[in-house]
């Protein structure tokens, strides 16, 4: 089962309640919670919450390392298979759409780790020439990559020159054979911007993070890994780094984090809404837990009847 949706929509709280009822573990599908020491700014489950319910795929990578989608997929699939052998249905919970899609749709991902030296050599040629190179070696990928998309162009060339095969020939989907229920959690789109409850949730959570010691966390990370660490340029951490550098007041950093998180949530909404198999529930509904629980009961009964 999956619990997904935009940031601050209440996924973690709902998942904890469901996991306790189901006696099920939670598999995190968050691309930043996989990294150690990035805790408050990623809204990582607390130590107490991890005692209540076993959590997996959290703190599995050093901040100086890179966990690819393929790496995540391998570890998540292995855990799911393990729990299935124990007749346990785990909960895949998070807002990283690509992580969830890699499991639900069974994406076939080229197992090619980043090649910094090769990327540097290709980038030196310029995007226009790289795009023409890609057209000659992998014309199918050209149909999906914009001429100005340097990141995806380099990745496609990287895969080709590393494996000798076009990336388009190594992609596709092999959906899992087991049934999947996807629960989408979101706040209803407001008729007036001032009544957007998701924005209010984001604002409250950002203030809570600061009260929990977010600034001190960022300061410690800068001291330990240096200010150029790529993860420190991500949502929330970048704004707090600017505050520590004297570029923003704390109030301005909080306001910028809230704004940028809202923009990020909008992109998440767009991603998840494109999947017609997700069943949506109103995060603000007073009987949310019971509504979702009833749907899960039907899902489990259907699985049992087909067993």
PDB file of N, CA and C in Angstrom, residues 123-218:
ATOM      1  N   UNK A 123      29.895  18.019 -20.860  1.00  0.00           N
ATOM      2  CA  UNK A 123      29.382  19.367 -20.601  1.00  0.00           C
ATOM      3  C   UNK A 123      30.259  20.419 -21.260  1.00  0.00           C
ATOM      4  N   UNK A 124      31.559  20.131 -21.371  1.00  0.00           N
ATOM      5  CA  UNK A 124      32.496  21.067 -21.994  1.00  0.00           C
ATOM      6  C   UNK A 124      32.152  21.292 -23.468  1.00  0.00           C
ATOM      7  N   UNK A 125      31.519  20.299 -24.087  1.00  0.00           N
ATOM      8  CA  UNK A 125      31.154  20.416 -25.498  1.00  0.00           C
ATOM      9  C   UNK A 125      29.991  21.378 -25.720  1.00  0.00           C
ATOM     10  N   UNK A 126      29.197  21.613 -24.674  1.00  0.00           N
ATOM     11  CA  UNK A 126      28.037  22.492 -24.814  1.00  0.00           C
ATOM     12  C   UNK A 126      26.769  21.717 -25.098  1.00  0.00           C
ATOM     13  N   UNK A 127      25.625  22.269 -24.685  1.00  0.00           N
ATOM     14  CA  UNK A 127      24.361  21.566 -24.811  1.00  0.00           C
ATOM     15  C   UNK A 127      23.976  21.289 -26.262  1.00  0.00           C
ATOM     16  N   UNK A 128      24.215  22.232 -27.161  1.00  0.00           N
ATOM     17  CA  UNK A 128      23.795  22.047 -28.556  1.00  0.00           C
ATOM     18  C   UNK A 128      24.496  20.850 -29.193  1.00  0.00           C
ATOM     19  N   UNK A 129      25.804  20.757 -28.993  1.00  0.00           N
ATOM     20  CA  UNK A 129      26.545  19.646 -29.581  1.00  0.00           C
ATOM     21  C   UNK A 129      26.187  18.329 -28.893  1.00  0.00           C
ATOM     22  N   UNK A 130      26.004  18.374 -27.567  1.00  0.00           N
ATOM     23  CA  UNK A 130      25.618  17.157 -26.843  1.00  0.00           C
ATOM     24  C   UNK A 130      24.270  16.642 -27.331  1.00  0.00           C
ATOM     25  N   UNK A 131      23.364  17.547 -27.588  1.00  0.00           N
ATOM     26  CA  UNK A 131      22.030  17.148 -28.061  1.00  0.00           C
ATOM     27  C   UNK A 131      22.120  16.492 -29.433  1.00  0.00           C
ATOM     28  N   UNK A 132      22.994  17.015 -30.284  1.00  0.00           N
ATOM     29  CA  UNK A 132      23.176  16.419 -31.615  1.00  0.00           C
ATOM     30  C   UNK A 132      23.850  15.051 -31.501  1.00  0.00           C
ATOM     31  N   UNK A 133      24.773  14.921 -30.547  1.00  0.00           N
ATOM     32  CA  UNK A 133      25.381  13.615 -30.305  1.00  0.00           C
ATOM     33  C   UNK A 133      24.323  12.598 -29.887  1.00  0.00           C
ATOM     34  N   UNK A 134      23.452  13.033 -29.011  1.00  0.00           N
ATOM     35  CA  UNK A 134      22.392  12.148 -28.534  1.00  0.00           C
ATOM     36  C   UNK A 134      21.460  11.767 -29.680  1.00  0.00           C
ATOM     37  N   UNK A 135      21.186  12.715 -30.555  1.00  0.00           N
ATOM     38  CA  UNK A 135      20.321  12.431 -31.713  1.00  0.00           C
ATOM     39  C   UNK A 135      20.917  11.306 -32.563  1.00  0.00           C
ATOM     40  N   UNK A 136      22.235  11.263 -32.664  1.00  0.00           N
ATOM     41  CA  UNK A 136      22.882  10.264 -33.514  1.00  0.00           C
ATOM     42  C   UNK A 136      22.962   8.887 -32.855  1.00  0.00           C
ATOM     43  N   UNK A 137      23.081   8.856 -31.509  1.00  0.00           N
ATOM     44  CA  UNK A 137      23.255   7.554 -30.838  1.00  0.00           C
ATOM     45  C   UNK A 137      21.972   7.015 -30.206  1.00  0.00           C
ATOM     46  N   UNK A 138      21.016   7.910 -29.928  1.00  0.00           N
ATOM     47  CA  UNK A 138      19.777   7.478 -29.261  1.00  0.00           C
ATOM     48  C   UNK A 138      18.616   8.360 -29.700  1.00  0.00           C
ATOM     49  N   UNK A 139      18.210   8.247 -30.976  1.00  0.00           N
ATOM     50  CA  UNK A 139      17.140   9.111 -31.499  1.00  0.00           C
ATOM     51  C   UNK A 139      15.817   8.962 -30.757  1.00  0.00           C
ATOM     52  N   UNK A 140      15.575   7.790 -30.150  1.00  0.00           N
ATOM     53  CA  UNK A 140      14.314   7.599 -29.426  1.00  0.00           C
ATOM     54  C   UNK A 140      14.248   8.505 -28.198  1.00  0.00           C
ATOM     55  N   UNK A 141      15.384   8.705 -27.525  1.00  0.00           N
ATOM     56  CA  UNK A 141      15.395   9.559 -26.341  1.00  0.00           C
ATOM     57  C   UNK A 141      15.143  11.017 -26.697  1.00  0.00           C
ATOM     58  N   UNK A 142      15.536  11.398 -27.904  1.00  0.00           N
ATOM     59  CA  UNK A 142      15.345  12.783 -28.355  1.00  0.00           C
ATOM     60  C   UNK A 142      13.861  13.174 -28.322  1.00  0.00           C
ATOM     61  N   UNK A 143      12.991  12.183 -28.553  1.00  0.00           N
ATOM     62  CA  UNK A 143      11.559  12.457 -28.581  1.00  0.00           C
ATOM     63  C   UNK A 143      11.034  12.868 -27.197  1.00  0.00           C
ATOM     64  N   UNK A 144      11.787  12.542 -26.146  1.00  0.00           N
ATOM     65  CA  UNK A 144      11.321  12.812 -24.782  1.00  0.00           C
ATOM     66  C   UNK A 144      12.138  13.889 -24.069  1.00  0.00           C
ATOM     67  N   UNK A 145      13.225  14.342 -24.698  1.00  0.00           N
ATOM     68  CA  UNK A 145      14.115  15.307 -24.039  1.00  0.00           C
ATOM     69  C   UNK A 145      14.125  16.615 -24.814  1.00  0.00           C
ATOM     70  N   UNK A 146      13.844  17.711 -24.118  1.00  0.00           N
ATOM     71  CA  UNK A 146      13.836  19.038 -24.744  1.00  0.00           C
ATOM     72  C   UNK A 146      15.259  19.445 -25.115  1.00  0.00           C
ATOM     73  N   UNK A 147      15.434  20.168 -26.219  1.00  0.00           N
ATOM     74  CA  UNK A 147      16.784  20.589 -26.631  1.00  0.00           C
ATOM     75  C   UNK A 147      17.545  21.382 -25.576  1.00  0.00           C
ATOM     76  N   UNK A 148      16.819  22.035 -24.662  1.00  0.00           N
ATOM     77  CA  UNK A 148      17.487  22.836 -23.627  1.00  0.00           C
ATOM     78  C   UNK A 148      17.663  22.087 -22.301  1.00  0.00           C
ATOM     79  N   UNK A 149      17.239  20.826 -22.262  1.00  0.00           N
ATOM     80  CA  UNK A 149      17.334  20.048 -21.016  1.00  0.00           C
ATOM     81  C   UNK A 149      18.715  19.401 -20.924  1.00  0.00           C
ATOM     82  N   UNK A 150      19.659  20.157 -20.374  1.00  0.00           N
ATOM     83  CA  UNK A 150      21.028  19.684 -20.277  1.00  0.00           C
ATOM     84  C   UNK A 150      21.209  18.494 -19.360  1.00  0.00           C
ATOM     85  N   UNK A 151      20.460  18.454 -18.262  1.00  0.00           N
ATOM     86  CA  UNK A 151      20.596  17.381 -17.281  1.00  0.00           C
ATOM     87  C   UNK A 151      20.242  16.037 -17.898  1.00  0.00           C
ATOM     88  N   UNK A 152      19.077  15.956 -18.543  1.00  0.00           N
ATOM     89  CA  UNK A 152      18.641  14.685 -19.116  1.00  0.00           C
ATOM     90  C   UNK A 152      19.463  14.310 -20.352  1.00  0.00           C
ATOM     91  N   UNK A 153      19.928  15.322 -21.091  1.00  0.00           N
ATOM     92  CA  UNK A 153      20.785  15.046 -22.248  1.00  0.00           C
ATOM     93  C   UNK A 153      22.080  14.384 -21.799  1.00  0.00           C
ATOM     94  N   UNK A 154      22.719  14.953 -20.768  1.00  0.00           N
ATOM     95  CA  UNK A 154      23.969  14.389 -20.254  1.00  0.00           C
ATOM     96  C   UNK A 154      23.759  12.993 -19.690  1.00  0.00           C
ATOM     97  N   UNK A 155      22.636  12.803 -18.989  1.00  0.00           N
ATOM     98  CA  UNK A 155      22.367  11.491 -18.413  1.00  0.00           C
ATOM     99  C   UNK A 155      22.215  10.439 -19.513  1.00  0.00           C
ATOM    100  N   UNK A 156      21.497  10.770 -20.584  1.00  0.00           N
ATOM    101  CA  UNK A 156      21.299   9.815 -21.671  1.00  0.00           C
ATOM    102  C   UNK A 156      22.627   9.477 -22.349  1.00  0.00           C
ATOM    103  N   UNK A 157      23.468  10.486 -22.539  1.00  0.00           N
ATOM    104  CA  UNK A 157      24.783  10.243 -23.141  1.00  0.00           C
ATOM    105  C   UNK A 157      25.665   9.428 -22.193  1.00  0.00           C
ATOM    106  N   UNK A 158      25.576   9.742 -20.919  1.00  0.00           N
ATOM    107  CA  UNK A 158      26.345   9.019 -19.901  1.00  0.00           C
ATOM    108  C   UNK A 158      26.003   7.526 -19.931  1.00  0.00           C
ATOM    109  N   UNK A 159      24.730   7.217 -20.003  1.00  0.00           N
ATOM    110  CA  UNK A 159      24.296   5.818 -20.046  1.00  0.00           C
ATOM    111  C   UNK A 159      24.801   5.143 -21.322  1.00  0.00           C
ATOM    112  N   UNK A 160      24.693   5.845 -22.437  1.00  0.00           N
ATOM    113  CA  UNK A 160      25.121   5.239 -23.705  1.00  0.00           C
ATOM    114  C   UNK A 160      26.616   4.953 -23.713  1.00  0.00           C
ATOM    115  N   UNK A 161      27.423   5.949 -23.337  1.00  0.00           N
ATOM    116  CA  UNK A 161      28.871   5.776 -23.411  1.00  0.00           C
ATOM    117  C   UNK A 161      29.400   4.834 -22.332  1.00  0.00           C
ATOM    118  N   UNK A 162      28.621   4.598 -21.284  1.00  0.00           N
ATOM    119  CA  UNK A 162      29.046   3.661 -20.235  1.00  0.00           C
ATOM    120  C   UNK A 162      28.680   2.223 -20.577  1.00  0.00           C
ATOM    121  N   UNK A 163      27.501   2.047 -21.177  1.00  0.00           N
ATOM    122  CA  UNK A 163      27.006   0.686 -21.437  1.00  0.00           C
ATOM    123  C   UNK A 163      27.109   0.264 -22.897  1.00  0.00           C
ATOM    124  N   UNK A 164      27.200   1.254 -23.800  1.00  0.00           N
ATOM    125  CA  UNK A 164      27.206   0.936 -25.222  1.00  0.00           C
ATOM    126  C   UNK A 164      25.816   0.728 -25.787  1.00  0.00           C
ATOM    127  N   UNK A 165      24.791   0.928 -24.950  1.00  0.00           N
ATOM    128  CA  UNK A 165      23.400   0.760 -25.385  1.00  0.00           C
ATOM    129  C   UNK A 165      22.629   2.057 -25.165  1.00  0.00           C
ATOM    130  N   UNK A 166      21.687   2.409 -26.057  1.00  0.00           N
ATOM    131  CA  UNK A 166      20.878   3.610 -25.863  1.00  0.00           C
ATOM    132  C   UNK A 166      20.062   3.509 -24.569  1.00  0.00           C
ATOM    133  N   UNK A 167      19.899   4.613 -23.890  1.00  0.00           N
ATOM    134  CA  UNK A 167      19.117   4.594 -22.663  1.00  0.00           C
ATOM    135  C   UNK A 167      17.675   4.191 -22.948  1.00  0.00           C
ATOM    136  N   UNK A 168      17.137   4.611 -24.100  1.00  0.00           N
ATOM    137  CA  UNK A 168      15.756   4.271 -24.448  1.00  0.00           C
ATOM    138  C   UNK A 168      15.551   2.768 -24.544  1.00  0.00           C
ATOM    139  N   UNK A 169      16.605   2.018 -24.899  1.00  0.00           N
ATOM    140  CA  UNK A 169      16.491   0.563 -25.010  1.00  0.00           C
ATOM    141  C   UNK A 169      16.557  -0.121 -23.647  1.00  0.00           C
ATOM    142  N   UNK A 170      16.977   0.636 -22.637  1.00  0.00           N
ATOM    143  CA  UNK A 170      17.123   0.066 -21.293  1.00  0.00           C
ATOM    144  C   UNK A 170      16.009   0.494 -20.358  1.00  0.00           C
ATOM    145  N   UNK A 171      15.085   1.279 -20.869  1.00  0.00           N
ATOM    146  CA  UNK A 171      13.989   1.773 -20.043  1.00  0.00           C
ATOM    147  C   UNK A 171      12.700   1.016 -20.347  1.00  0.00           C
ATOM    148  N   UNK A 172      11.653   1.355 -19.606  1.00  0.00           N
ATOM    149  CA  UNK A 172      10.366   0.699 -19.759  1.00  0.00           C
ATOM    150  C   UNK A 172       9.791   0.404 -18.387  1.00  0.00           C
ATOM    151  N   UNK A 173       8.774  -0.421 -18.349  1.00  0.00           N
ATOM    152  CA  UNK A 173       8.110  -0.736 -17.080  1.00  0.00           C
ATOM    153  C   UNK A 173       7.786  -2.222 -17.004  1.00  0.00           C
ATOM    154  N   UNK A 174       7.939  -2.775 -15.806  1.00  0.00           N
ATOM    155  CA  UNK A 174       7.523  -4.145 -15.511  1.00  0.00           C
ATOM    156  C   UNK A 174       6.755  -4.107 -14.199  1.00  0.00           C
ATOM    157  N   UNK A 175       5.466  -3.759 -14.244  1.00  0.00           N
ATOM    158  CA  UNK A 175       4.671  -3.598 -13.018  1.00  0.00           C
ATOM    159  C   UNK A 175       4.676  -4.860 -12.169  1.00  0.00           C
ATOM    160  N   UNK A 176       4.672  -4.712 -10.856  1.00  0.00           N
ATOM    161  CA  UNK A 176       4.643  -5.885  -9.973  1.00  0.00           C
ATOM    162  C   UNK A 176       3.337  -6.652 -10.129  1.00  0.00           C
ATOM    163  N   UNK A 177       3.382  -7.924  -9.835  1.00  0.00           N
ATOM    164  CA  UNK A 177       2.193  -8.767  -9.984  1.00  0.00           C
ATOM    165  C   UNK A 177       1.247  -8.647  -8.796  1.00  0.00           C
ATOM    166  N   UNK A 178       1.740  -8.165  -7.667  1.00  0.00           N
ATOM    167  CA  UNK A 178       0.880  -8.047  -6.490  1.00  0.00           C
ATOM    168  C   UNK A 178       0.018  -6.788  -6.571  1.00  0.00           C
ATOM    169  N   UNK A 179      -1.184  -6.810  -5.977  1.00  0.00           N
ATOM    170  CA  UNK A 179      -2.072  -5.636  -6.015  1.00  0.00           C
ATOM    171  C   UNK A 179      -1.537  -4.500  -5.155  1.00  0.00           C
ATOM    172  N   UNK A 180      -1.813  -3.277  -5.580  1.00  0.00           N
ATOM    173  CA  UNK A 180      -1.335  -2.092  -4.860  1.00  0.00           C
ATOM    174  C   UNK A 180      -2.498  -1.113  -4.686  1.00  0.00           C
ATOM    175  N   UNK A 181      -2.677  -0.630  -3.479  1.00  0.00           N
ATOM    176  CA  UNK A 181      -3.648   0.430  -3.201  1.00  0.00           C
ATOM    177  C   UNK A 181      -2.864   1.705  -2.951  1.00  0.00           C
ATOM    178  N   UNK A 182      -3.156   2.741  -3.739  1.00  0.00           N
ATOM    179  CA  UNK A 182      -2.494   4.022  -3.560  1.00  0.00           C
ATOM    180  C   UNK A 182      -3.460   5.034  -2.946  1.00  0.00           C
ATOM    181  N   UNK A 183      -3.141   5.482  -1.745  1.00  0.00           N
ATOM    182  CA  UNK A 183      -3.924   6.496  -1.055  1.00  0.00           C
ATOM    183  C   UNK A 183      -3.254   7.845  -1.248  1.00  0.00           C
ATOM    184  N   UNK A 184      -3.957   8.769  -1.857  1.00  0.00           N
ATOM    185  CA  UNK A 184      -3.445  10.127  -2.036  1.00  0.00           C
ATOM    186  C   UNK A 184      -4.049  11.041  -0.994  1.00  0.00           C
ATOM    187  N   UNK A 185      -3.193  11.804  -0.338  1.00  0.00           N
ATOM    188  CA  UNK A 185      -3.656  12.714   0.717  1.00  0.00           C
ATOM    189  C   UNK A 185      -3.372  14.147   0.285  1.00  0.00           C
ATOM    190  N   UNK A 186      -4.415  14.982   0.306  1.00  0.00           N
ATOM    191  CA  UNK A 186      -4.229  16.377  -0.100  1.00  0.00           C
ATOM    192  C   UNK A 186      -5.324  17.234   0.505  1.00  0.00           C
ATOM    193  N   UNK A 187      -5.047  18.527   0.553  1.00  0.00           N
ATOM    194  CA  UNK A 187      -6.060  19.490   0.969  1.00  0.00           C
ATOM    195  C   UNK A 187      -6.808  19.926  -0.286  1.00  0.00           C
ATOM    196  N   UNK A 188      -8.104  20.110  -0.163  1.00  0.00           N
ATOM    197  CA  UNK A 188      -8.888  20.513  -1.316  1.00  0.00           C
ATOM    198  C   UNK A 188      -8.398  21.854  -1.837  1.00  0.00           C
ATOM    199  N   UNK A 189      -8.371  21.984  -3.161  1.00  0.00           N
ATOM    200  CA  UNK A 189      -7.950  23.249  -3.755  1.00  0.00           C
ATOM    201  C   UNK A 189      -8.863  24.370  -3.260  1.00  0.00           C
ATOM    202  N   UNK A 190      -8.305  25.467  -2.739  1.00  0.00           N
ATOM    203  CA  UNK A 190      -9.116  26.538  -2.176  1.00  0.00           C
ATOM    204  C   UNK A 190      -9.793  27.390  -3.247  1.00  0.00           C
ATOM    205  N   UNK A 191     -10.984  27.886  -2.932  1.00  0.00           N
ATOM    206  CA  UNK A 191     -11.646  28.826  -3.846  1.00  0.00           C
ATOM    207  C   UNK A 191     -11.066  30.227  -3.668  1.00  0.00           C
ATOM    208  N   UNK A 192     -10.468  30.466  -2.506  1.00  0.00           N
ATOM    209  CA  UNK A 192      -9.794  31.727  -2.243  1.00  0.00           C
ATOM    210  C   UNK A 192      -8.388  31.418  -1.733  1.00  0.00           C
ATOM    211  N   UNK A 193      -7.340  32.098  -2.283  1.00  0.00           N
ATOM    212  CA  UNK A 193      -5.967  31.827  -1.846  1.00  0.00           C
ATOM    213  C   UNK A 193      -5.767  31.955  -0.348  1.00  0.00           C
ATOM    214  N   UNK A 194      -6.494  32.858   0.279  1.00  0.00           N
ATOM    215  CA  UNK A 194      -6.333  33.085   1.718  1.00  0.00           C
ATOM    216  C   UNK A 194      -6.838  31.903   2.535  1.00  0.00           C
ATOM    217  N   UNK A 195      -7.585  30.981   1.892  1.00  0.00           N
ATOM    218  CA  UNK A 195      -8.158  29.844   2.612  1.00  0.00           C
ATOM    219  C   UNK A 195      -7.429  28.535   2.265  1.00  0.00           C
ATOM    220  N   UNK A 196      -6.242  28.655   1.700  1.00  0.00           N
ATOM    221  CA  UNK A 196      -5.475  27.471   1.327  1.00  0.00           C
ATOM    222  C   UNK A 196      -4.897  26.830   2.589  1.00  0.00           C
ATOM    223  N   UNK A 197      -5.498  25.735   3.019  1.00  0.00           N
ATOM    224  CA  UNK A 197      -5.073  25.109   4.268  1.00  0.00           C
ATOM    225  C   UNK A 197      -3.698  24.462   4.140  1.00  0.00           C
ATOM    226  N   UNK A 198      -3.312  24.031   2.930  1.00  0.00           N
ATOM    227  CA  UNK A 198      -1.990  23.442   2.767  1.00  0.00           C
ATOM    228  C   UNK A 198      -0.907  24.491   2.998  1.00  0.00           C
ATOM    229  N   UNK A 199      -1.131  25.704   2.497  1.00  0.00           N
ATOM    230  CA  UNK A 199      -0.175  26.789   2.741  1.00  0.00           C
ATOM    231  C   UNK A 199      -0.047  27.063   4.224  1.00  0.00           C
ATOM    232  N   UNK A 200      -1.159  27.043   4.937  1.00  0.00           N
ATOM    233  CA  UNK A 200      -1.124  27.258   6.382  1.00  0.00           C
ATOM    234  C   UNK A 200      -0.385  26.121   7.079  1.00  0.00           C
ATOM    235  N   UNK A 201      -0.589  24.903   6.630  1.00  0.00           N
ATOM    236  CA  UNK A 201       0.132  23.763   7.195  1.00  0.00           C
ATOM    237  C   UNK A 201       1.638  23.933   6.990  1.00  0.00           C
ATOM    238  N   UNK A 202       2.010  24.370   5.798  1.00  0.00           N
ATOM    239  CA  UNK A 202       3.423  24.575   5.482  1.00  0.00           C
ATOM    240  C   UNK A 202       4.013  25.667   6.364  1.00  0.00           C
ATOM    241  N   UNK A 203       3.287  26.745   6.537  1.00  0.00           N
ATOM    242  CA  UNK A 203       3.765  27.852   7.370  1.00  0.00           C
ATOM    243  C   UNK A 203       3.980  27.390   8.804  1.00  0.00           C
ATOM    244  N   UNK A 204       3.006  26.657   9.346  1.00  0.00           N
ATOM    245  CA  UNK A 204       3.107  26.176  10.727  1.00  0.00           C
ATOM    246  C   UNK A 204       4.279  25.212  10.866  1.00  0.00           C
ATOM    247  N   UNK A 205       4.430  24.308   9.902  1.00  0.00           N
ATOM    248  CA  UNK A 205       5.501  23.319  10.007  1.00  0.00           C
ATOM    249  C   UNK A 205       6.877  23.979   9.925  1.00  0.00           C
ATOM    250  N   UNK A 206       7.013  24.996   9.082  1.00  0.00           N
ATOM    251  CA  UNK A 206       8.299  25.686   8.972  1.00  0.00           C
ATOM    252  C   UNK A 206       8.670  26.350  10.290  1.00  0.00           C
ATOM    253  N   UNK A 207       7.707  26.991  10.938  1.00  0.00           N
ATOM    254  CA  UNK A 207       7.951  27.607  12.243  1.00  0.00           C
ATOM    255  C   UNK A 207       8.303  26.544  13.283  1.00  0.00           C
ATOM    256  N   UNK A 208       7.641  25.397  13.221  1.00  0.00           N
ATOM    257  CA  UNK A 208       7.932  24.317  14.162  1.00  0.00           C
ATOM    258  C   UNK A 208       9.354  23.797  13.978  1.00  0.00           C
ATOM    259  N   UNK A 209       9.782  23.693  12.731  1.00  0.00           N
ATOM    260  CA  UNK A 209      11.142  23.233  12.455  1.00  0.00           C
ATOM    261  C   UNK A 209      12.176  24.159  13.086  1.00  0.00           C
ATOM    262  N   UNK A 210      11.930  25.449  12.971  1.00  0.00           N
ATOM    263  CA  UNK A 210      12.858  26.425  13.544  1.00  0.00           C
ATOM    264  C   UNK A 210      12.883  26.291  15.063  1.00  0.00           C
ATOM    265  N   UNK A 211      11.720  26.096  15.671  1.00  0.00           N
ATOM    266  CA  UNK A 211      11.652  25.917  17.122  1.00  0.00           C
ATOM    267  C   UNK A 211      12.362  24.645  17.567  1.00  0.00           C
ATOM    268  N   UNK A 212      12.348  23.635  16.703  1.00  0.00           N
ATOM    269  CA  UNK A 212      12.990  22.349  17.038  1.00  0.00           C
ATOM    270  C   UNK A 212      14.508  22.385  16.882  1.00  0.00           C
ATOM    271  N   UNK A 213      15.037  23.502  16.336  1.00  0.00           N
ATOM    272  CA  UNK A 213      16.481  23.628  16.196  1.00  0.00           C
ATOM    273  C   UNK A 213      17.003  23.503  14.779  1.00  0.00           C
ATOM    274  N   UNK A 214      16.186  23.866  13.805  1.00  0.00           N
ATOM    275  CA  UNK A 214      16.572  23.739  12.402  1.00  0.00           C
ATOM    276  C   UNK A 214      17.833  24.548  12.086  1.00  0.00           C
ATOM    277  N   UNK A 215      17.916  25.773  12.601  1.00  0.00           N
ATOM    278  CA  UNK A 215      19.072  26.621  12.316  1.00  0.00           C
ATOM    279  C   UNK A 215      20.345  25.973  12.854  1.00  0.00           C
ATOM    280  N   UNK A 216      20.277  25.450  14.074  1.00  0.00           N
ATOM    281  CA  UNK A 216      21.444  24.779  14.659  1.00  0.00           C
ATOM    282  C   UNK A 216      21.829  23.538  13.861  1.00  0.00           C
ATOM    283  N   UNK A 217      20.837  22.806  13.345  1.00  0.00           N
ATOM    284  CA  UNK A 217      21.121  21.632  12.523  1.00  0.00           C
ATOM    285  C   UNK A 217      21.893  22.034  11.270  1.00  0.00           C
ATOM    286  N   UNK A 218      21.439  23.090  10.607  1.00  0.00           N
ATOM    287  CA  UNK A 218      22.104  23.549   9.387  1.00  0.00           C
ATOM    288  C   UNK A 218      23.516  24.037   9.692  1.00  0.00           C
TER     289      UNK A 218
END
